Amino acid sequence: MKKTFIGLLVISLILVAAQGAFAADKTIKMAFMPGIADPFYFTMEKGAQAKAKELGVELIVGEYPKAWGPESQVPILEALAARGDIDLIFTAPTSTEALIPVLKKIHDGGIPIITVDTYIGDGDYTTQSNYSFPLAFIGTDNYLGGKVVAESLAKLIGGKGKVMIQNTNPDVSSVVGRGKGFMDGIKGSPGIKLVAHEYCLDNQEKAQAQVGAVLQKNQDLAGVFGVNVFSAQGAYRAIVNAGLTGAVKIATWDATEDLINALKKGEVDLVLAQKPAEIGSLAVEWGYKYLKDGTKIPDKKLVPGFFVFTKDNVNDPDAQQYIYSK
Ligand code: T6T
């Protein structure tokens, strides 16, 4: 009995040591699989590539999906894993539930996973569950950002009036968090009424049509929250087309050049910028540390902050760093 225990202990120690042990002369190869082709993920890739270059890591980037969702993402992830030469994958799961099986299979096949921007399950990777296998989640505090946006929009509309949320998907952690934060944030202003919460499935034309339809029914709409690149870009275009620039206040999320230019023109009132380059850089840095010597991210979570652009700071030299790349 005692011998078996000691034997098991020795095997476990060898396995633990082997996990982080990487031959000094082997180039680490990581793969990044973005959520969709958009400036947020292009900027994340830039940050990741810069850190990879600094550390001598080879970074393979999976094909950028043209549409959001597991149908596009799963085959690309499977192809990356099937190459057989990837040491770690970091990816933005396009669904909290639908991505669990494929990521678990890749992990069980020996490739560690970090999720960036979005998480699987409820994002708690510290409690044992069928989705706690990733090394970590690295991304924005979307709930907090949603609350900040709500409080700012409330001020812009004088604490009262009808508002809507133009969202993308009901099963994606990032945008769900933003929506929840916003809904809790407006609770502080009893005069504000949420009249619509639309989902465009990350399609800008659809977002524009949805905001247009809500405007038709609510001609006294006071404010809109566009929760990400395509929903925000579609939302402000609908307001401009309706000739309501300035009358309907628009708070948007993601600092694309399009949204920043719209802010400068007064067609948008607020742009929340995430820090995608930092997220990509942290994923490479911590993936590298883990592969080199088994160092793990404390609490399996890293949360870079965000920056809020308004017409008052949009031209500040210090703020320019937060605009996403094309
Ligand atoms: O807002 C980002 C990202 O954080 C979100 O998860 C999905 O949409 C974007 O990529 C912007 O389009």
Short mmCIF file of C-alpha atoms and ligand atoms in Angstrom, two decimals:
data_model
loop_
_atom_site.label_atom_id
_atom_site.label_comp_id
_atom_site.label_asym_id
_atom_site.label_seq_id
_atom_site.Cartn_x
_atom_site.Cartn_y
_atom_site.Cartn_z
CA MET A 1 0.00 0.00 0.00
CA LYS A 2 2.75 2.39 1.11
CA LYS A 3 4.88 1.41 -1.92
CA THR A 4 1.97 2.07 -4.32
CA PHE A 5 1.44 5.48 -2.74
CA ILE A 6 5.11 6.43 -3.08
CA GLY A 7 5.11 5.13 -6.67
CA LEU A 8 2.08 7.28 -7.52
CA LEU A 9 3.66 10.29 -5.84
CA VAL A 10 6.86 9.92 -7.89
CA ILE A 11 4.87 9.58 -11.15
CA SER A 12 2.81 12.68 -10.28
CA LEU A 13 5.95 14.68 -9.52
CA ILE A 14 7.50 13.65 -12.83
CA LEU A 15 4.29 14.65 -14.68
CA VAL A 16 4.12 18.03 -12.94
CA ALA A 17 7.77 18.72 -13.74
CA ALA A 18 7.32 17.62 -17.36
CA GLN A 19 4.30 19.91 -17.83
CA GLY A 20 6.32 23.09 -17.69
CA ALA A 21 9.59 21.70 -18.99
CA PHE A 22 10.45 22.87 -22.46
CA ALA A 23 13.72 22.00 -24.17
CA ALA A 24 15.81 25.19 -24.07
CA ASP A 25 16.53 25.07 -27.81
CA LYS A 26 12.96 24.38 -28.97
CA THR A 27 11.02 27.33 -30.41
CA ILE A 28 7.66 27.66 -28.70
CA LYS A 29 4.81 27.71 -31.19
CA MET A 30 1.49 29.27 -30.15
CA ALA A 31 -1.70 29.74 -32.11
CA PHE A 32 -4.23 32.56 -31.90
CA MET A 33 -7.78 31.99 -33.13
CA PRO A 34 -9.80 35.24 -33.25
CA GLY A 35 -13.59 35.54 -32.96
CA ILE A 36 -14.23 37.39 -36.23
CA ALA A 37 -12.46 39.61 -38.76
CA ASP A 38 -12.72 43.02 -37.06
CA PRO A 39 -10.40 45.79 -35.83
CA PHE A 40 -10.64 44.56 -32.22
CA TYR A 41 -9.02 41.22 -33.07
CA PHE A 42 -6.62 42.74 -35.64
CA THR A 43 -5.32 44.94 -32.79
CA MET A 44 -5.13 41.95 -30.45
CA GLU A 45 -3.04 40.10 -33.03
CA LYS A 46 -0.65 43.07 -33.30
CA GLY A 47 -0.09 43.09 -29.52
CA ALA A 48 0.40 39.32 -29.52
CA GLN A 49 2.85 39.42 -32.45
CA ALA A 50 4.94 42.14 -30.78
CA LYS A 51 5.24 40.10 -27.58
CA ALA A 52 5.94 36.90 -29.53
CA LYS A 53 8.79 38.64 -31.37
CA GLU A 54 10.23 39.90 -28.09
CA LEU A 55 10.16 36.41 -26.55
CA GLY A 56 11.22 34.46 -29.64
CA VAL A 57 7.85 32.67 -29.83
CA GLU A 58 6.43 31.62 -33.20
CA LEU A 59 2.82 32.80 -33.43
CA ILE A 60 0.47 31.14 -35.91
CA VAL A 61 -2.78 32.99 -36.52
CA GLY A 62 -5.84 30.96 -37.44
CA GLU A 63 -7.97 32.12 -40.34
CA TYR A 64 -10.13 35.14 -39.42
CA PRO A 65 -13.81 34.05 -39.55
CA LYS A 66 -16.07 36.29 -41.67
CA ALA A 67 -19.06 35.57 -39.44
CA TRP A 68 -19.42 35.20 -35.68
CA GLY A 69 -20.20 31.78 -34.25
CA PRO A 70 -19.20 28.16 -33.60
CA GLU A 71 -19.96 27.08 -37.21
CA SER A 72 -17.10 29.27 -38.42
CA GLN A 73 -14.79 28.88 -35.44
CA VAL A 74 -14.86 25.16 -34.64
CA PRO A 75 -13.37 23.88 -37.96
CA ILE A 76 -10.55 26.42 -37.77
CA LEU A 77 -9.72 25.40 -34.19
CA GLU A 78 -9.80 21.73 -35.13
CA ALA A 79 -7.44 22.39 -38.05
CA LEU A 80 -5.00 24.23 -35.79
CA ALA A 81 -4.96 21.35 -33.31
CA ALA A 82 -4.59 18.79 -36.11
CA ARG A 83 -1.33 20.39 -37.31
CA GLY A 84 0.37 18.60 -34.43
CA ASP A 85 2.99 21.30 -33.83
CA ILE A 86 1.13 23.83 -31.66
CA ASP A 87 2.18 24.12 -28.00
CA LEU A 88 -0.66 26.36 -26.80
CA ILE A 89 -3.78 27.96 -28.26
CA PHE A 90 -5.39 31.21 -27.18
CA THR A 91 -8.80 31.98 -28.55
CA ALA A 92 -12.01 33.99 -28.05
CA PRO A 93 -14.81 31.40 -27.74
CA THR A 94 -17.82 32.56 -29.76
CA SER A 95 -20.29 30.88 -27.41
CA THR A 96 -20.22 30.12 -23.68
CA GLU A 97 -21.57 26.57 -24.17
CA ALA A 98 -21.03 25.49 -27.79
CA LEU A 99 -17.25 25.90 -27.63
CA ILE A 100 -16.76 23.76 -24.50
CA PRO A 101 -16.58 20.33 -26.25
CA VAL A 102 -14.08 21.30 -28.95
CA LEU A 103 -11.81 23.21 -26.57
CA LYS A 104 -11.97 20.37 -24.01
CA LYS A 105 -11.00 17.87 -26.70
CA ILE A 106 -8.04 20.01 -27.77
CA HIS A 107 -6.97 20.44 -24.15
CA ASP A 108 -7.32 16.72 -23.43
CA GLY A 109 -5.21 16.08 -26.52
CA GLY A 110 -2.36 17.92 -24.81
CA ILE A 111 -2.65 21.54 -25.99
CA PRO A 112 -3.19 24.05 -23.16
CA ILE A 113 -5.87 26.69 -23.78
CA ILE A 114 -6.18 30.34 -22.73
CA THR A 115 -9.42 32.16 -23.53
CA VAL A 116 -9.08 35.82 -24.46
CA ASP A 117 -11.87 38.41 -24.61
CA THR A 118 -14.63 35.85 -23.99
CA TYR A 119 -14.93 32.88 -21.67
CA ILE A 120 -16.70 29.54 -21.56
CA GLY A 121 -19.27 28.55 -18.92
CA ASP A 122 -19.57 31.26 -16.30
CA GLY A 123 -15.89 32.15 -16.65
CA ASP A 124 -14.93 30.77 -13.23
CA TYR A 125 -12.01 28.51 -14.11
CA THR A 126 -10.96 28.10 -10.46
CA THR A 127 -13.83 25.82 -9.41
CA GLN A 128 -13.77 22.27 -10.79
CA SER A 129 -16.23 21.91 -13.71
CA ASN A 130 -16.37 20.72 -17.32
CA TYR A 131 -15.19 24.18 -18.40
CA SER A 132 -12.52 24.92 -15.79
CA PHE A 133 -9.70 23.41 -17.90
CA PRO A 134 -8.38 26.64 -19.55
CA LEU A 135 -5.24 28.07 -18.00
CA ALA A 136 -6.94 31.45 -17.71
CA PHE A 137 -9.33 34.07 -19.05
CA ILE A 138 -7.72 37.35 -20.15
CA GLY A 139 -10.17 40.11 -21.04
CA THR A 140 -12.14 43.22 -20.15
CA ASP A 141 -14.54 43.54 -17.22
CA ASN A 142 -17.54 43.84 -19.51
CA TYR A 143 -20.10 44.13 -16.72
CA LEU A 144 -18.26 47.08 -15.20
CA GLY A 145 -17.90 48.72 -18.62
CA GLY A 146 -21.61 48.28 -19.28
CA LYS A 147 -22.41 50.04 -15.98
CA VAL A 148 -20.05 52.90 -16.75
CA VAL A 149 -21.67 53.32 -20.18
CA ALA A 150 -25.16 53.33 -18.61
CA GLU A 151 -24.22 55.99 -16.07
CA SER A 152 -22.66 58.17 -18.78
CA LEU A 153 -25.61 57.76 -21.14
CA ALA A 154 -27.98 58.58 -18.26
CA LYS A 155 -26.15 61.89 -17.78
CA LEU A 156 -26.23 62.62 -21.51
CA ILE A 157 -30.03 62.24 -21.63
CA GLY A 158 -30.67 64.10 -18.39
CA GLY A 159 -31.60 61.00 -16.38
CA LYS A 160 -34.83 60.24 -18.21
CA GLY A 161 -36.27 58.86 -21.45
CA LYS A 162 -36.41 55.72 -23.56
CA VAL A 163 -33.23 53.78 -24.33
CA MET A 164 -32.37 50.64 -26.27
CA ILE A 165 -29.51 48.15 -26.34
CA GLN A 166 -28.23 47.05 -29.74
CA ASN A 167 -26.52 43.76 -28.90
CA THR A 168 -25.08 40.89 -30.95
CA ASN A 169 -25.59 37.43 -29.38
CA PRO A 170 -27.32 36.16 -26.25
CA ASP A 171 -24.70 33.44 -25.61
CA VAL A 172 -21.39 35.33 -25.76
CA SER A 173 -19.88 36.26 -22.40
CA SER A 174 -18.46 39.65 -23.41
CA VAL A 175 -21.59 41.20 -24.89
CA VAL A 176 -23.91 39.54 -22.37
CA GLY A 177 -21.82 41.11 -19.59
CA ARG A 178 -22.09 44.53 -21.24
CA GLY A 179 -25.86 44.23 -21.55
CA LYS A 180 -26.24 43.16 -17.89
CA GLY A 181 -23.97 45.94 -16.65
CA PHE A 182 -25.95 48.47 -18.68
CA MET A 183 -29.30 47.24 -17.39
CA ASP A 184 -28.06 47.42 -13.79
CA GLY A 185 -26.48 50.82 -14.45
CA ILE A 186 -29.72 52.44 -15.59
CA LYS A 187 -31.48 51.22 -12.45
CA GLY A 188 -29.89 54.25 -10.78
CA SER A 189 -32.10 56.50 -12.96
CA PRO A 190 -35.78 55.54 -12.47
CA GLY A 191 -36.77 57.92 -15.25
CA ILE A 192 -35.02 55.77 -17.85
CA LYS A 193 -36.98 53.02 -19.57
CA LEU A 194 -35.37 50.22 -21.62
CA VAL A 195 -37.71 49.79 -24.61
CA ALA A 196 -35.73 47.27 -26.70
CA HIS A 197 -32.81 44.83 -26.52
CA GLU A 198 -31.99 43.62 -30.04
CA TYR A 199 -29.50 40.98 -31.27
CA CYS A 200 -27.92 41.42 -34.73
CA LEU A 201 -25.66 38.31 -34.66
CA ASP A 202 -22.70 40.61 -35.27
CA ASN A 203 -24.03 41.84 -38.61
CA GLN A 204 -23.77 45.60 -39.09
CA GLU A 205 -26.57 45.90 -41.69
CA LYS A 206 -28.89 43.95 -39.43
CA ALA A 207 -28.00 46.21 -36.48
CA GLN A 208 -28.76 49.28 -38.57
CA ALA A 209 -32.13 47.85 -39.61
CA GLN A 210 -32.99 46.87 -36.03
CA VAL A 211 -32.23 50.33 -34.64
CA GLY A 212 -34.20 51.85 -37.53
CA ALA A 213 -37.21 49.67 -36.64
CA VAL A 214 -37.05 50.57 -32.94
CA LEU A 215 -36.91 54.26 -33.90
CA GLN A 216 -40.04 53.86 -36.02
CA LYS A 217 -41.94 52.59 -33.00
CA ASN A 218 -40.33 54.99 -30.53
CA GLN A 219 -39.91 58.36 -32.16
CA ASP A 220 -38.98 59.84 -28.78
CA LEU A 221 -36.07 57.43 -28.27
CA ALA A 222 -33.47 59.25 -26.15
CA GLY A 223 -30.46 56.94 -26.19
CA VAL A 224 -28.83 53.86 -27.71
CA PHE A 225 -26.08 51.59 -26.43
CA GLY A 226 -24.23 49.80 -29.27
CA VAL A 227 -22.34 46.99 -27.54
CA ASN A 228 -19.57 46.20 -30.02
CA VAL A 229 -18.01 47.19 -33.36
CA PHE A 230 -20.75 46.05 -35.74
CA SER A 231 -23.75 46.76 -33.53
CA ALA A 232 -22.40 50.23 -32.68
CA GLN A 233 -21.48 51.09 -36.27
CA GLY A 234 -24.90 49.97 -37.47
CA ALA A 235 -26.64 51.84 -34.62
CA TYR A 236 -25.15 55.26 -35.24
CA ARG A 237 -25.74 54.98 -38.99
CA ALA A 238 -29.44 54.34 -38.34
CA ILE A 239 -29.64 57.49 -36.21
CA VAL A 240 -27.77 59.56 -38.81
CA ASN A 241 -30.03 58.25 -41.62
CA ALA A 242 -33.11 59.14 -39.59
CA GLY A 243 -31.80 62.71 -39.30
CA LEU A 244 -31.67 62.39 -35.50
CA THR A 245 -27.99 63.17 -34.92
CA GLY A 246 -27.69 64.89 -31.56
CA ALA A 247 -31.34 64.24 -30.66
CA VAL A 248 -30.69 60.57 -29.87
CA LYS A 249 -27.55 60.10 -27.77
CA ILE A 250 -25.33 57.17 -28.70
CA ALA A 251 -22.91 55.36 -26.43
CA THR A 252 -20.73 52.85 -28.24
CA TRP A 253 -18.19 50.17 -27.43
CA ASP A 254 -14.90 49.52 -29.31
CA ALA A 255 -12.63 52.25 -30.61
CA THR A 256 -12.58 51.67 -34.36
CA GLU A 257 -11.50 54.56 -36.58
CA ASP A 258 -15.09 54.69 -37.85
CA LEU A 259 -16.53 55.23 -34.36
CA ILE A 260 -13.81 57.69 -33.34
CA ASN A 261 -14.45 59.75 -36.50
CA ALA A 262 -18.18 59.63 -35.76
CA LEU A 263 -17.44 60.89 -32.24
CA LYS A 264 -15.40 63.76 -33.68
CA LYS A 265 -18.32 64.64 -35.99
CA GLY A 266 -20.84 64.53 -33.13
CA GLU A 267 -22.62 61.48 -34.58
CA VAL A 268 -21.64 59.41 -31.54
CA ASP A 269 -21.38 60.64 -27.94
CA LEU A 270 -19.12 58.12 -26.23
CA VAL A 271 -16.76 55.31 -27.26
CA LEU A 272 -15.48 52.76 -24.76
CA ALA A 273 -12.09 51.40 -25.86
CA GLN A 274 -10.94 48.01 -24.65
CA LYS A 275 -7.23 47.17 -24.63
CA PRO A 276 -6.99 44.38 -27.22
CA ALA A 277 -3.24 44.79 -27.85
CA GLU A 278 -2.58 44.33 -24.15
CA ILE A 279 -4.85 41.27 -24.02
CA GLY A 280 -2.93 39.65 -26.91
CA SER A 281 0.42 40.53 -25.40
CA LEU A 282 -0.53 39.10 -21.99
CA ALA A 283 -1.75 35.86 -23.57
CA VAL A 284 1.62 35.31 -25.26
CA GLU A 285 3.58 36.36 -22.17
CA TRP A 286 1.74 34.07 -19.76
CA GLY A 287 1.50 31.23 -22.25
CA TYR A 288 5.26 31.44 -22.61
CA LYS A 289 5.83 31.44 -18.85
CA TYR A 290 3.58 28.41 -18.46
CA LEU A 291 5.29 26.44 -21.19
CA LYS A 292 8.76 27.35 -19.94
CA ASP A 293 8.40 26.52 -16.27
CA GLY A 294 4.76 25.89 -15.40
CA THR A 295 4.10 29.40 -14.01
CA LYS A 296 0.37 29.95 -13.77
CA ILE A 297 -1.76 33.11 -13.84
CA PRO A 298 -2.99 33.87 -10.30
CA ASP A 299 -6.73 33.14 -9.95
CA LYS A 300 -6.72 32.10 -13.64
CA LYS A 301 -7.81 35.62 -14.64
CA LEU A 302 -6.26 38.86 -15.94
CA VAL A 303 -8.42 41.93 -16.51
CA PRO A 304 -6.86 44.87 -18.37
CA GLY A 305 -8.85 48.08 -17.99
CA PHE A 306 -10.61 50.24 -20.55
CA PHE A 307 -10.61 53.87 -21.67
CA VAL A 308 -13.65 56.05 -22.33
CA PHE A 309 -13.47 58.50 -25.24
CA THR A 310 -15.73 61.57 -25.26
CA LYS A 311 -15.68 64.70 -27.42
CA ASP A 312 -13.59 66.34 -24.69
CA ASN A 313 -10.64 63.95 -24.81
CA VAL A 314 -10.84 62.46 -28.31
CA ASN A 315 -8.03 64.66 -29.61
CA ASP A 316 -5.72 64.26 -26.58
CA PRO A 317 -2.34 62.92 -27.70
CA ASP A 318 -2.33 60.40 -24.81
CA ALA A 319 -5.69 58.97 -25.86
CA GLN A 320 -4.63 58.10 -29.42
CA GLN A 321 -2.99 54.84 -28.29
CA TYR A 322 -6.44 53.41 -27.52
CA ILE A 323 -7.73 53.63 -31.10
CA TYR A 324 -7.79 50.17 -32.69
CA SER A 325 -5.73 49.27 -35.76
CA LYS A 326 -7.44 48.56 -39.08
O1 T6T B 1 -16.25 43.87 -28.80
C1 T6T B 1 -15.34 43.01 -29.39
C2 T6T B 1 -15.20 41.81 -28.52
O2 T6T B 1 -14.86 42.20 -27.21
C3 T6T B 1 -16.50 41.01 -28.48
O3 T6T B 1 -16.36 39.85 -27.75
C4 T6T B 1 -16.98 40.70 -29.86
O4 T6T B 1 -17.05 41.88 -30.62
C5 T6T B 1 -15.83 42.60 -30.77
O5 T6T B 1 -14.90 41.79 -31.42
C6 T6T B 1 -16.04 43.82 -31.62
O6 T6T B 1 -16.60 43.50 -32.84
#
